[in-house]
Short mmCIF file of C-alpha atoms and ligand atoms in Angstrom, two decimals:
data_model
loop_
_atom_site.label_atom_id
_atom_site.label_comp_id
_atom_site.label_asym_id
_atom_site.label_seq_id
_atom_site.Cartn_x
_atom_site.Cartn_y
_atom_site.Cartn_z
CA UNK A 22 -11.67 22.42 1.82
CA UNK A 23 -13.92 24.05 -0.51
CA UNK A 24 -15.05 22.28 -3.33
CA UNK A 25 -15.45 25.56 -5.37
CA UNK A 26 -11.48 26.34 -5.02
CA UNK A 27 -10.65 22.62 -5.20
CA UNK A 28 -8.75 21.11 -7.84
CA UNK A 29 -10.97 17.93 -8.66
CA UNK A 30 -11.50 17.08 -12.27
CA UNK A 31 -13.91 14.62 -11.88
CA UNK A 32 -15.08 12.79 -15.10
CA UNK A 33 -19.08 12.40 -15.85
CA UNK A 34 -17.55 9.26 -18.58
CA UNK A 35 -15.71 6.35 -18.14
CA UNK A 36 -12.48 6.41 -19.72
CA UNK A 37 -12.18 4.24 -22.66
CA UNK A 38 -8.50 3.09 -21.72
CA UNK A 39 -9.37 1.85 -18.28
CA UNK A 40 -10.48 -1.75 -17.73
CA UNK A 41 -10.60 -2.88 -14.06
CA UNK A 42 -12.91 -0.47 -11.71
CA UNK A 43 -10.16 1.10 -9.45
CA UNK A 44 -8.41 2.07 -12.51
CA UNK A 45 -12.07 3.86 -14.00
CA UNK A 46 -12.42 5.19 -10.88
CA UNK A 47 -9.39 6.69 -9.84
CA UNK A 48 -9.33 8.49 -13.46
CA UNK A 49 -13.12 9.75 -13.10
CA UNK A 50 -12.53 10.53 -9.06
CA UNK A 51 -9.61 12.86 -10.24
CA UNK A 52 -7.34 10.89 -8.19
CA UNK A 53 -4.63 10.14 -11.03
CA UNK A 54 -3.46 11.96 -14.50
CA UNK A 55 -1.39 9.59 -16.68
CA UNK A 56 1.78 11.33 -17.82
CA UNK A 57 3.01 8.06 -20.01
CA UNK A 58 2.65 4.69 -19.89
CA UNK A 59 2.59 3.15 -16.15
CA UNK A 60 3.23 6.74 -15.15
CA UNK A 61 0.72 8.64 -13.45
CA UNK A 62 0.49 12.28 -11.63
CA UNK A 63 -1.16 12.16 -8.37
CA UNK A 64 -3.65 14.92 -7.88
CA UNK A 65 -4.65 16.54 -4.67
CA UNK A 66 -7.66 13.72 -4.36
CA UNK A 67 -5.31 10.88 -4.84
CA UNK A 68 -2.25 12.12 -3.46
CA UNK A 69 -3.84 12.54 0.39
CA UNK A 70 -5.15 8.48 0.09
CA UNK A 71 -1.69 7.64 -1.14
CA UNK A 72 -0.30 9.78 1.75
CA UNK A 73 -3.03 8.14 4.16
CA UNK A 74 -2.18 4.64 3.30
CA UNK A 75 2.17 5.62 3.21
CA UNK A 76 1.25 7.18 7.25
CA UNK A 77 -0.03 3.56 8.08
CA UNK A 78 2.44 1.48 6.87
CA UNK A 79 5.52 3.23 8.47
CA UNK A 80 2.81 3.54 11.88
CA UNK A 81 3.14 -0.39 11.85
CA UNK A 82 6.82 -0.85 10.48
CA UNK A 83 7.86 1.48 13.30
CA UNK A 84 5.71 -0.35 15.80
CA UNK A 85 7.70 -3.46 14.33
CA UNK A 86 11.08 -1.99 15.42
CA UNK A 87 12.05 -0.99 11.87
CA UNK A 88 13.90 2.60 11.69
CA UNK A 89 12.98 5.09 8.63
CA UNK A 90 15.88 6.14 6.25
CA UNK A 91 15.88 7.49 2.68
CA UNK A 92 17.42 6.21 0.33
CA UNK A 93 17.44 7.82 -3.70
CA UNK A 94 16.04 6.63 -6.66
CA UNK A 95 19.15 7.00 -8.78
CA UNK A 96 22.25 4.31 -8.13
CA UNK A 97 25.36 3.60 -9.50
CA UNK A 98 25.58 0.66 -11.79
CA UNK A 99 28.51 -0.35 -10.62
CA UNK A 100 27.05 -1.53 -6.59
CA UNK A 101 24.61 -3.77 -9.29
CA UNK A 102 27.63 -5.16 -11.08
CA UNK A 103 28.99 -6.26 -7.88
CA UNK A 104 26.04 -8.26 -6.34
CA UNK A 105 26.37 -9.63 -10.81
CA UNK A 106 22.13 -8.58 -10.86
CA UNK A 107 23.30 -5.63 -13.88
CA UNK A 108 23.37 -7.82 -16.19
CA UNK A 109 20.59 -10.49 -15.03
CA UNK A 110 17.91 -7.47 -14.27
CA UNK A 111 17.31 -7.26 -18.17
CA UNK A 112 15.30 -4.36 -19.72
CA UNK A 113 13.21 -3.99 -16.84
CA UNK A 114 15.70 -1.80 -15.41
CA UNK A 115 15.48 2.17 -16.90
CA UNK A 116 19.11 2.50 -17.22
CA UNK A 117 20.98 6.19 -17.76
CA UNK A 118 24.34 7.69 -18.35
CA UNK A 119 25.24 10.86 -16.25
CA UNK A 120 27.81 13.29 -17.88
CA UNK A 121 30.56 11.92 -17.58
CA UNK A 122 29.64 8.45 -19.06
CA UNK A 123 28.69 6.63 -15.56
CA UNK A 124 26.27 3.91 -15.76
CA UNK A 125 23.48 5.20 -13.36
CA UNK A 126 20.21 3.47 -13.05
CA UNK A 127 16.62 4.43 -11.31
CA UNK A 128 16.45 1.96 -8.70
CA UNK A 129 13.54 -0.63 -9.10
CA UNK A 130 14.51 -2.28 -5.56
CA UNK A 131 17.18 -1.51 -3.01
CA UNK A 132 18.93 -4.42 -1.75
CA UNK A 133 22.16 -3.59 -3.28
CA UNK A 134 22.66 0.04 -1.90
CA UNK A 135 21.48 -0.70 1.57
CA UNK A 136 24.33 -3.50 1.81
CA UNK A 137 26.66 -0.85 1.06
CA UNK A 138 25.30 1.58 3.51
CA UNK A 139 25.56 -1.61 5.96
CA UNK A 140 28.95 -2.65 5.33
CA UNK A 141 30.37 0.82 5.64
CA UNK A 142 29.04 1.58 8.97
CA UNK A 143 28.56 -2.03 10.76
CA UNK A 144 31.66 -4.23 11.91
CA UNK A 145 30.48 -6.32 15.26
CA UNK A 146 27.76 -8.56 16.05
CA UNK A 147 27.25 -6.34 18.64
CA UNK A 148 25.65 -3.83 16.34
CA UNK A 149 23.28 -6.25 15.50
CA UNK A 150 20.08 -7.11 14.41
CA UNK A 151 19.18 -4.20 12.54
CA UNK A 152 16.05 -3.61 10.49
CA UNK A 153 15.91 -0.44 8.03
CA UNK A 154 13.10 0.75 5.42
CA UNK A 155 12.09 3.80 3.53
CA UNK A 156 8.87 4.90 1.32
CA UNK A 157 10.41 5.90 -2.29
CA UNK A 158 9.45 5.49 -5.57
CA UNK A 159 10.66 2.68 -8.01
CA UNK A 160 10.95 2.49 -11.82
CA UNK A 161 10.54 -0.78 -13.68
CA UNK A 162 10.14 -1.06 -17.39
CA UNK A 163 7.43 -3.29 -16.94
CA UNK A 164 6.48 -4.88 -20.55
CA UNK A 165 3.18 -4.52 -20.16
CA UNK A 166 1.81 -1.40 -17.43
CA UNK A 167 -1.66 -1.83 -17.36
CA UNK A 168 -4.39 -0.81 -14.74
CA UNK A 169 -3.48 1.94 -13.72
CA UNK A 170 -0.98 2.12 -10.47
CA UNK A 171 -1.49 -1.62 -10.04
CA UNK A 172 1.35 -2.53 -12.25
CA UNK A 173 2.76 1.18 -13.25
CA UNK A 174 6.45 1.31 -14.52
CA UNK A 175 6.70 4.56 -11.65
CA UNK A 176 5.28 2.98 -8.51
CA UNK A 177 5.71 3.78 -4.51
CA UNK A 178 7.28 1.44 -2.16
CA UNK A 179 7.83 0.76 1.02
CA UNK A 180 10.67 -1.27 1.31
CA UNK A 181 12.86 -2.82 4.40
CA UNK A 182 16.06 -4.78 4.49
CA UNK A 183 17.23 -6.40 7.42
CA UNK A 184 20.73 -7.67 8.65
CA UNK A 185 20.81 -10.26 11.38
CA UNK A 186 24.23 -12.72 12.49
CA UNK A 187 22.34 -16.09 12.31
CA UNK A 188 19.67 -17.64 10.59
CA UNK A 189 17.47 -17.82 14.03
CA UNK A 190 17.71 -13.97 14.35
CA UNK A 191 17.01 -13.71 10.70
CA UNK A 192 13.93 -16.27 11.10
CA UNK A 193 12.63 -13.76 14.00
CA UNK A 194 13.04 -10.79 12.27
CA UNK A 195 10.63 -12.30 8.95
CA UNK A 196 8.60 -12.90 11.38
CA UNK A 197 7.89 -9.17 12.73
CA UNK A 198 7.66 -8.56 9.63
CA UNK A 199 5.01 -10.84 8.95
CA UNK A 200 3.09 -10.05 11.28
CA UNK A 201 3.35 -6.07 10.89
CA UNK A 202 1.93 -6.57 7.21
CA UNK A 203 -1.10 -8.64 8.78
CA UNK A 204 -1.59 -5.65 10.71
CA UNK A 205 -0.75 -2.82 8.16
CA UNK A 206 -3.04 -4.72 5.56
CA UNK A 207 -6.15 -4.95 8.26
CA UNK A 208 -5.50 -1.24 9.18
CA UNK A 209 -6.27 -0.43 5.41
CA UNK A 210 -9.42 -2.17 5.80
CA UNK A 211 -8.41 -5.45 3.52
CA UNK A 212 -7.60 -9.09 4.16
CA UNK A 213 -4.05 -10.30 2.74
CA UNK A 214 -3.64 -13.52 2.84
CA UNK A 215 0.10 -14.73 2.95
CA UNK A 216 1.14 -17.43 0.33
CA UNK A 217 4.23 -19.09 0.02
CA UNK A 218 5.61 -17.83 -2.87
CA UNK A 219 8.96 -17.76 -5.39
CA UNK A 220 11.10 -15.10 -4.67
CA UNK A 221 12.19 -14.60 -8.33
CA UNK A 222 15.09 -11.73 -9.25
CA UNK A 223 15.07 -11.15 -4.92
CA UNK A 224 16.29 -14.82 -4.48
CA UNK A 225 16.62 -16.20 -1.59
CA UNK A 226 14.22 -19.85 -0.23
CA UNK A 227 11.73 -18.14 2.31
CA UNK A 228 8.94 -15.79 0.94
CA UNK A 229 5.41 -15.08 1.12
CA UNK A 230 3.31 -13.16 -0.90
CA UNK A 231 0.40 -10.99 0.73
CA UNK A 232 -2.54 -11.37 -1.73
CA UNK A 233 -6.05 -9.21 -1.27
CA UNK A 234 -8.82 -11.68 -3.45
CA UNK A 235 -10.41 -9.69 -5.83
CA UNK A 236 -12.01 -11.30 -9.34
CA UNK A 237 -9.27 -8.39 -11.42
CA UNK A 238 -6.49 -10.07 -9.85
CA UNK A 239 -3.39 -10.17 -12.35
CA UNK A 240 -2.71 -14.05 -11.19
CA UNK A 241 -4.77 -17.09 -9.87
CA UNK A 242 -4.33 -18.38 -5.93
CA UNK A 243 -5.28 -20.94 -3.91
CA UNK A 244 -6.07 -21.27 -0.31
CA UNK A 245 -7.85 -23.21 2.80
CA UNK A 246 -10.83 -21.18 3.47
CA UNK A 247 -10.03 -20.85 6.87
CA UNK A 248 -7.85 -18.05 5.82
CA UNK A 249 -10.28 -15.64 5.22
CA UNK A 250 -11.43 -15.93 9.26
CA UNK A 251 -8.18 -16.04 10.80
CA UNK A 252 -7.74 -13.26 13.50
CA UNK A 253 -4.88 -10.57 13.35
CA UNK A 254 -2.47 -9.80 15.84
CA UNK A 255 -4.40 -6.39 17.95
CA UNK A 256 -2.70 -3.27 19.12
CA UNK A 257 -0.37 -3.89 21.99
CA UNK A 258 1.51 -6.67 20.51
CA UNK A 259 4.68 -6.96 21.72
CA UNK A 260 7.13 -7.46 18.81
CA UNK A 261 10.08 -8.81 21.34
CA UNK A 262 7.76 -11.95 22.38
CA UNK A 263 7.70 -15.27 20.74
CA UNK A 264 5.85 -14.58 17.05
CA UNK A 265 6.42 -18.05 15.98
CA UNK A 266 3.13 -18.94 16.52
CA UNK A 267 1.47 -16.08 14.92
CA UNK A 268 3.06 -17.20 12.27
CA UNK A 269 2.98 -21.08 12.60
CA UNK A 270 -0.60 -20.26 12.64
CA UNK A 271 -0.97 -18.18 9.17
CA UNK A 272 1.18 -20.94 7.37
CA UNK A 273 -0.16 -24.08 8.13
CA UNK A 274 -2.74 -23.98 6.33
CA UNK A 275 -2.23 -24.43 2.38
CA UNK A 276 -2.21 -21.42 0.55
CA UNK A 277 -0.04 -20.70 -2.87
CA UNK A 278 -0.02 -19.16 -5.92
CA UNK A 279 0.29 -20.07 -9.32
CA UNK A 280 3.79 -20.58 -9.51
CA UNK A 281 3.84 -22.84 -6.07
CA UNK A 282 0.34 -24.56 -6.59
CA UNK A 283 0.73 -28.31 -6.05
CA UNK A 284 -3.02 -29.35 -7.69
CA UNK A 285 -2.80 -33.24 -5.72
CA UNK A 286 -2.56 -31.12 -2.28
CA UNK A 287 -5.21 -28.32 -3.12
CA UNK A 288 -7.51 -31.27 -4.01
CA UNK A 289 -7.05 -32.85 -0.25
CA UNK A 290 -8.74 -29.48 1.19
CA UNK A 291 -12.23 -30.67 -0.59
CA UNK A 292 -14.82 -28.06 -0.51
CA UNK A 293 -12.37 -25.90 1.72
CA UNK A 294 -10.15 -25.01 -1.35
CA UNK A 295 -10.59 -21.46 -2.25
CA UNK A 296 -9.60 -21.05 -5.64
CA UNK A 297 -9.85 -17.25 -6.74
CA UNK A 298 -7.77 -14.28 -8.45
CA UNK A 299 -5.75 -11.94 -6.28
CA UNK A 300 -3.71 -8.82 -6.40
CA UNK A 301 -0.08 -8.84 -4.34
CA UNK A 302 0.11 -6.15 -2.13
CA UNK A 303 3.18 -7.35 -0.47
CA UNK A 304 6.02 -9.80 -0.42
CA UNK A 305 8.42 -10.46 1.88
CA UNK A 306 12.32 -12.58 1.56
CA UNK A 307 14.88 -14.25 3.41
CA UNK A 308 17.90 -14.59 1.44
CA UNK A 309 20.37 -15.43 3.65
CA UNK A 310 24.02 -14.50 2.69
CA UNK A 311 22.95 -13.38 -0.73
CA UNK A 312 24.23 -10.15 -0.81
CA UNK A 313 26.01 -9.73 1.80
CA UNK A 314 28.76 -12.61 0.41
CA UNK A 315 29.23 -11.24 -3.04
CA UNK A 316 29.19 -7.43 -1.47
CA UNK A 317 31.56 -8.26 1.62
CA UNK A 318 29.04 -7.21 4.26
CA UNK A 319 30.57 -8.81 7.31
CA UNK A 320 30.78 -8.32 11.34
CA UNK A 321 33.07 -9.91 13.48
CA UNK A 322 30.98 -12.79 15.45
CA UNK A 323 31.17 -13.58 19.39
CA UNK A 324 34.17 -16.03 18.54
CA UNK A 325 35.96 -13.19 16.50
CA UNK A 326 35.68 -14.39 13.37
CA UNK A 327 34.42 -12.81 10.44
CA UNK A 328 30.64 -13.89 8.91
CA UNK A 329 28.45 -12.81 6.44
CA UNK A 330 25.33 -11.08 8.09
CA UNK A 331 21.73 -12.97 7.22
CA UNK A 332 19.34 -10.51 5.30
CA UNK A 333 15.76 -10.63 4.10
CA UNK A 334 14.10 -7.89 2.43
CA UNK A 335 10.06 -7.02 2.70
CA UNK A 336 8.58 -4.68 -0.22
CA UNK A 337 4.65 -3.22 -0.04
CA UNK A 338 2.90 -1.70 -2.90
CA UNK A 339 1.75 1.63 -1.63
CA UNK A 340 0.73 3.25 -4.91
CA UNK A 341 -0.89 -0.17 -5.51
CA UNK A 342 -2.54 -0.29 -2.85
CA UNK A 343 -4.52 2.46 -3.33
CA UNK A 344 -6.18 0.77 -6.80
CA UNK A 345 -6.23 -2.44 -4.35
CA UNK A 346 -8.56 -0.76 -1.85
CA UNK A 347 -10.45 -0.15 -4.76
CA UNK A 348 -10.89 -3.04 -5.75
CA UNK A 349 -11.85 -4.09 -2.87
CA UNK A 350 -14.59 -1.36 -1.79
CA UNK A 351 -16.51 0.11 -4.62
CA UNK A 352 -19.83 -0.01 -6.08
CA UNK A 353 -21.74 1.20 -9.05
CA UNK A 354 -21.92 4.90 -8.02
CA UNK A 355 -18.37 5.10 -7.27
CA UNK A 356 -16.00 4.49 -4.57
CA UNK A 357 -16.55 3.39 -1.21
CA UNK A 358 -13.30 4.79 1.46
CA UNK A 359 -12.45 3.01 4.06
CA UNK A 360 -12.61 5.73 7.37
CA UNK A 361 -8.67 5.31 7.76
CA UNK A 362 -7.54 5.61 4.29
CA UNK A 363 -10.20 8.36 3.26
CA UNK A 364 -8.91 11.54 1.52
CA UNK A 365 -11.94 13.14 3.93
CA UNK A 366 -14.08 12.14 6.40
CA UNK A 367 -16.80 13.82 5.18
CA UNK A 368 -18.81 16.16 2.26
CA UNK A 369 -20.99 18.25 2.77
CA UNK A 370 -23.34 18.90 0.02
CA UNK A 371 -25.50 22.44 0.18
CA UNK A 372 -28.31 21.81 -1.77
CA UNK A 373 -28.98 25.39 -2.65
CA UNK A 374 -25.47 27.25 -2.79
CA UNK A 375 -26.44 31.06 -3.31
CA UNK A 376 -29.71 30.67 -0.41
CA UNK A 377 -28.97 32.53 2.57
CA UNK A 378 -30.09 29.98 5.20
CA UNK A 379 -28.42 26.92 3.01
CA UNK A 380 -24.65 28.88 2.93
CA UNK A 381 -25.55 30.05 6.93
CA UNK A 382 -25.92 26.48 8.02
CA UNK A 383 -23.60 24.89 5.62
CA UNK A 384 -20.55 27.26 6.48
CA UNK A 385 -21.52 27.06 10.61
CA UNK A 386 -21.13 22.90 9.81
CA UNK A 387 -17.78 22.93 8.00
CA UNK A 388 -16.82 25.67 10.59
CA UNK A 389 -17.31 23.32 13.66
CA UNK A 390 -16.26 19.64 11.57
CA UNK A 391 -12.77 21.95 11.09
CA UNK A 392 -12.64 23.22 14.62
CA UNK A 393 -12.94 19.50 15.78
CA UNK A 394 -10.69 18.37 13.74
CA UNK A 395 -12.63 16.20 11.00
CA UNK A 396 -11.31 16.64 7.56
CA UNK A 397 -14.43 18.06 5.62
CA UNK A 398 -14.63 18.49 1.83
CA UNK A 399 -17.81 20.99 1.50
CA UNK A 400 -19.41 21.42 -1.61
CA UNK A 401 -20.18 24.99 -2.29
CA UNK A 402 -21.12 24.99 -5.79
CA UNK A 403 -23.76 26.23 -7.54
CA UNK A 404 -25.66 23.60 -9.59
CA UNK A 405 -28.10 20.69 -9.64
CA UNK A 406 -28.05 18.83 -6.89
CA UNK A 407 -28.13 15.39 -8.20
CA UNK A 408 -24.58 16.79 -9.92
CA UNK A 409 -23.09 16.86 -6.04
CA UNK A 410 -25.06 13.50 -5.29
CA UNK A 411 -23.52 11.71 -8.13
CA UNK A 412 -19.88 13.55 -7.34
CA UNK A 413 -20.38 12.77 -3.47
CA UNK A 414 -20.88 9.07 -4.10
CA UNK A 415 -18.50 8.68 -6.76
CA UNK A 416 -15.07 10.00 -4.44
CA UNK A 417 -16.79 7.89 -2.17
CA UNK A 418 -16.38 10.22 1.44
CA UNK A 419 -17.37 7.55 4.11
CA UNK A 420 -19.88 10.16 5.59
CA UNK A 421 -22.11 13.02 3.43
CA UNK A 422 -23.84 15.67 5.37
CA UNK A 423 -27.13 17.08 3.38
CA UNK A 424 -28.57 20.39 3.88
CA UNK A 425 -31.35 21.99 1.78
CA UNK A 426 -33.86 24.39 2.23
CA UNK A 427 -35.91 21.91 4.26
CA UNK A 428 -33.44 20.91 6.69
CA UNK A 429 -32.57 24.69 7.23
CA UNK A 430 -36.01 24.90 8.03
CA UNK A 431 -36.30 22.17 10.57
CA UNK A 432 -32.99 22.53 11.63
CA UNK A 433 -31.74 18.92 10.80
CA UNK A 434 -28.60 17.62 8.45
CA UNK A 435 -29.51 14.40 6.72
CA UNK A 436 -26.50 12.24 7.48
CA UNK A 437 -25.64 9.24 4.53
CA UNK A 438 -23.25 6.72 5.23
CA UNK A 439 -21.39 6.01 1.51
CA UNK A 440 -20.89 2.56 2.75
CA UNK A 441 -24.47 1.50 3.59
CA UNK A 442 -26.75 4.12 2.35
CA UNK A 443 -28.53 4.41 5.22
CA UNK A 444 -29.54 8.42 5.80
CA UNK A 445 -30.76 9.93 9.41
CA UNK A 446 -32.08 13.23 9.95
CA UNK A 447 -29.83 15.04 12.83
CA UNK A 448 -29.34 18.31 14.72
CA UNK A 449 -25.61 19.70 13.75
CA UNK A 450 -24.95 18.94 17.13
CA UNK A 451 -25.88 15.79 16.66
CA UNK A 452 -24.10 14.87 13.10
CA UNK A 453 -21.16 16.20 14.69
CA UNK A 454 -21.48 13.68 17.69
CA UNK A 455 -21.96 10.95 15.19
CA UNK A 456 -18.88 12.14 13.06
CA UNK A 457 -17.00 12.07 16.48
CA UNK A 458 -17.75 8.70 17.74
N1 5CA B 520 13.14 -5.96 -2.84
C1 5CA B 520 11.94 -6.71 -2.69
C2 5CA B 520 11.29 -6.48 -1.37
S1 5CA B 520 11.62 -4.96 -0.71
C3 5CA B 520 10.98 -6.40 -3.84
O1 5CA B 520 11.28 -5.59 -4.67
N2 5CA B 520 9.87 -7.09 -3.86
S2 5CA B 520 8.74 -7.07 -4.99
O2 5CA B 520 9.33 -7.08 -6.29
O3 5CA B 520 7.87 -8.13 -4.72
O4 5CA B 520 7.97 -5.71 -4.86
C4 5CA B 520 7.34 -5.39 -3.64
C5 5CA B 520 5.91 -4.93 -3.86
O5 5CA B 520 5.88 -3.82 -4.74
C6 5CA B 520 5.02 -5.96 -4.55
O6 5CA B 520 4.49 -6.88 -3.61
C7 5CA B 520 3.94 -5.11 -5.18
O7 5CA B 520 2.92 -4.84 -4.23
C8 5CA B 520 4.68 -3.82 -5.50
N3 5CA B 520 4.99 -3.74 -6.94
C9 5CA B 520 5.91 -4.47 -7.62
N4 5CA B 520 5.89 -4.13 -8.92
C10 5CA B 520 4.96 -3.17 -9.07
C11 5CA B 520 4.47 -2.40 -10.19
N5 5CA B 520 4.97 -2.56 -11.41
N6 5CA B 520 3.50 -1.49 -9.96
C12 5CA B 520 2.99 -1.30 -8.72
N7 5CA B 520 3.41 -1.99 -7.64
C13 5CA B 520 4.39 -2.92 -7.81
#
């Protein structure tokens, strides 16, 4: 992509409604437009990191056995009156009349119309376990949206529901779920660290929260410092096997927010007691028969007779995510990508746009990053270079290829890494290798 045809308002100011970093920078990156309050326009910049981090997440909850479905974002009240959460769900939930005076809603979680997908379609244990999510957007009339996509009243979720015939296949199913999000989350380049957790308007008596520790962290959580250090699951794991232990590992240790801190027990862990601020960036529930009693979701069991099936649902803030990454990987000049989550790989900066030589070797560059495949954002623009600098650092490309006069000269690219700062001097040849590797 050419910067010059690009559309990528950046902003030279910090907007004076933003308060946390990620929220700053996504508005100055031209990642995000707000339309109202907690609802935001994704611009080309933004929308391939929110697509980049969406591609990851189904990667690992299709890895975990979980099939992709689509559900919409309207629903009848009426599913809602059945499951009696209409009523209970307060003004958080945007609620509409079609035109012929049916309560409709915009869904702010699912759990209701996926049991009624299930229960028209499943009748024997034999069809069981099954494990269903989809990626759509939410609305929640949040009281008070603030920073940005962190807590918007639009937001993107992935969400999966799952429908097993006992509480051990229920147990087993949490757990590949568990484990997928300690994968998806290290795949995004960030430590979550699972906390036992209320399950508030979900319900249900198992759930963990996934929490990334970052000082703008909406609520305060504890932990065993161990946490930070445990290993995650690698590729290859196989989501049949035995994850009890995975898990038996990640939850032994005490970790808990606010709501489930227990102060006497924190105090046991000493100088191990992490006490910091953190951002949920998933949650996960079992809620047993919840649902599926009060909506009539049933199978027939081995012994013929009817049961209720065991659910759980497992929710992860995409569009928050992307503020979470952030969070977690900035600095002063801007943002810092992570390579998987990166709207490109690299920019290239020409130095002197207009200059024969500097276009020559800059288009020959973005011609052969292309042709293998790297996704290159080259600015073309006439202008002062430390413009570009400032505009490279602050989108925050995990690689920036330099070429000026000089280097056109000597034949060299001077190669920064965003992350580190540190800048070589390479052939093309060479820069591509790197870029490669
Ligand atoms: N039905 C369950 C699981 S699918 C559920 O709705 N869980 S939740 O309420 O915890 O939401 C799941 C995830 O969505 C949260 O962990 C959080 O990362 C994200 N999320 C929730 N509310 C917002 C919001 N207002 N803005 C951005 N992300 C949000």
């Amino acid at each position: 992509m050419r910067r010059s045809q690009y559309f990528l308002p950046t902003l030279k100011e910090n907007p004076a409604e933003a308060q946390i970093a990620s929220h700053r920078l996504m508005l100055r990156a031209g990642m995000i437009r707000q339309s109202s309050a907690g609802i935001y326009s994704w611009l080309p910049l933004g929308l391939r990191v929110l697509k980049n981090i969406e591609r990851i997440v189904r990667e690992e909850q299709d890895r975990a056995g979980a099939q992709e479905l689509l559900m919409p974002t309207i629903q009848p009240a009426d599913l809602w009156r059945e499951s009696d959460r209409y009523d209970d769900y307060g003004p958080e939930m945007l609620r509409i009349a079609d035109r012929h005076g049916r309560d409709m809603l915009y869904g702010p979680t699912n759990e209701e119309l996926i049991t009624d997908i299930f229960r028209q379609s499943v009748r024997s244990y034999k069809d069981l376990p099954k494990l269903l999510y989809h990626i759509q957007w939410k609305f929640r009339d949040e009281i008070r949206p603030r920073f940005g996509v962190m807590r918007g009243r639009e937001f993107l979720m992935k969400d999966s529901y799952s429908f097993d015939l006992d509480f051990e296949g229920a147990r087993r199913t949490y757990n590949k779920m568990f484990v997928a999000y300690l994968r998806t989350f290290k795949r995004l380049g960030l430590r979550a660290i699972p906390m036992k957790a209320d399950s508030g308007p979900i319900g249900g008596d198992m759930s963990h929260e996934f929490i990334i520790l970052a000082d703008t962290g909406e609520s305060e959580v504890f932990c065993h410092k161990a946490m930070l250090d445990l290993p995650v699951p690698e590729d290859g794991l196989d989501y049949d096997a035995d994850l009890q232990p995975i898990v038996d590992e990640w939850t032994s240790r005490y970790a808990a927010t606010e709501e489930k801190h227990d102060p006497a027990k924190a105090a046991e862990l000493g100088d191990d007691l992490v006490s910091a601020r953190g951002i949920e960036v998933g949650h996960i529930f079992y809620f047993g028969t919840k649902y599926s009693k009060s909506m009539g979701a049933q199978v027939t069991g081995p012994d013929g007779a009817e049961t209720a099936v065991e659910m759980g649902s497992y929710g992860i803030g995409v569009s928050r995510l992307v503020g979470a990454v952030i969070e977690a990987s900035h600095d002063e000049n801007g943002i810092i990508w992570p390579e998987p989550v990166a709207p490109f790989r690299a920019g290239i900066i020409n130095l002197k746009a207009g200059d024969d030589g500097c276009d020559a070797a800059c288009g020959e560059l973005y011609e052969s990053l292309a042709a293998a495949g790297v996704e290159v954002l080259y600015d073309d623009r006439p202008g002062r270079a430390g413009v570009k600098f400032a505009d490279m650092d602050l989108i925050g490309l995990p690689w920036q290829l330099i070429i000026g006069p000089r280097g056109v000269k000597s034949g060299r690219v001077e190669v920064k890494n965003r992350a580190t700062g540190e800048k070589v001097d390479l052939t093309a040849a060479d820069a591509l290798a790197r870029l490669l590797g």
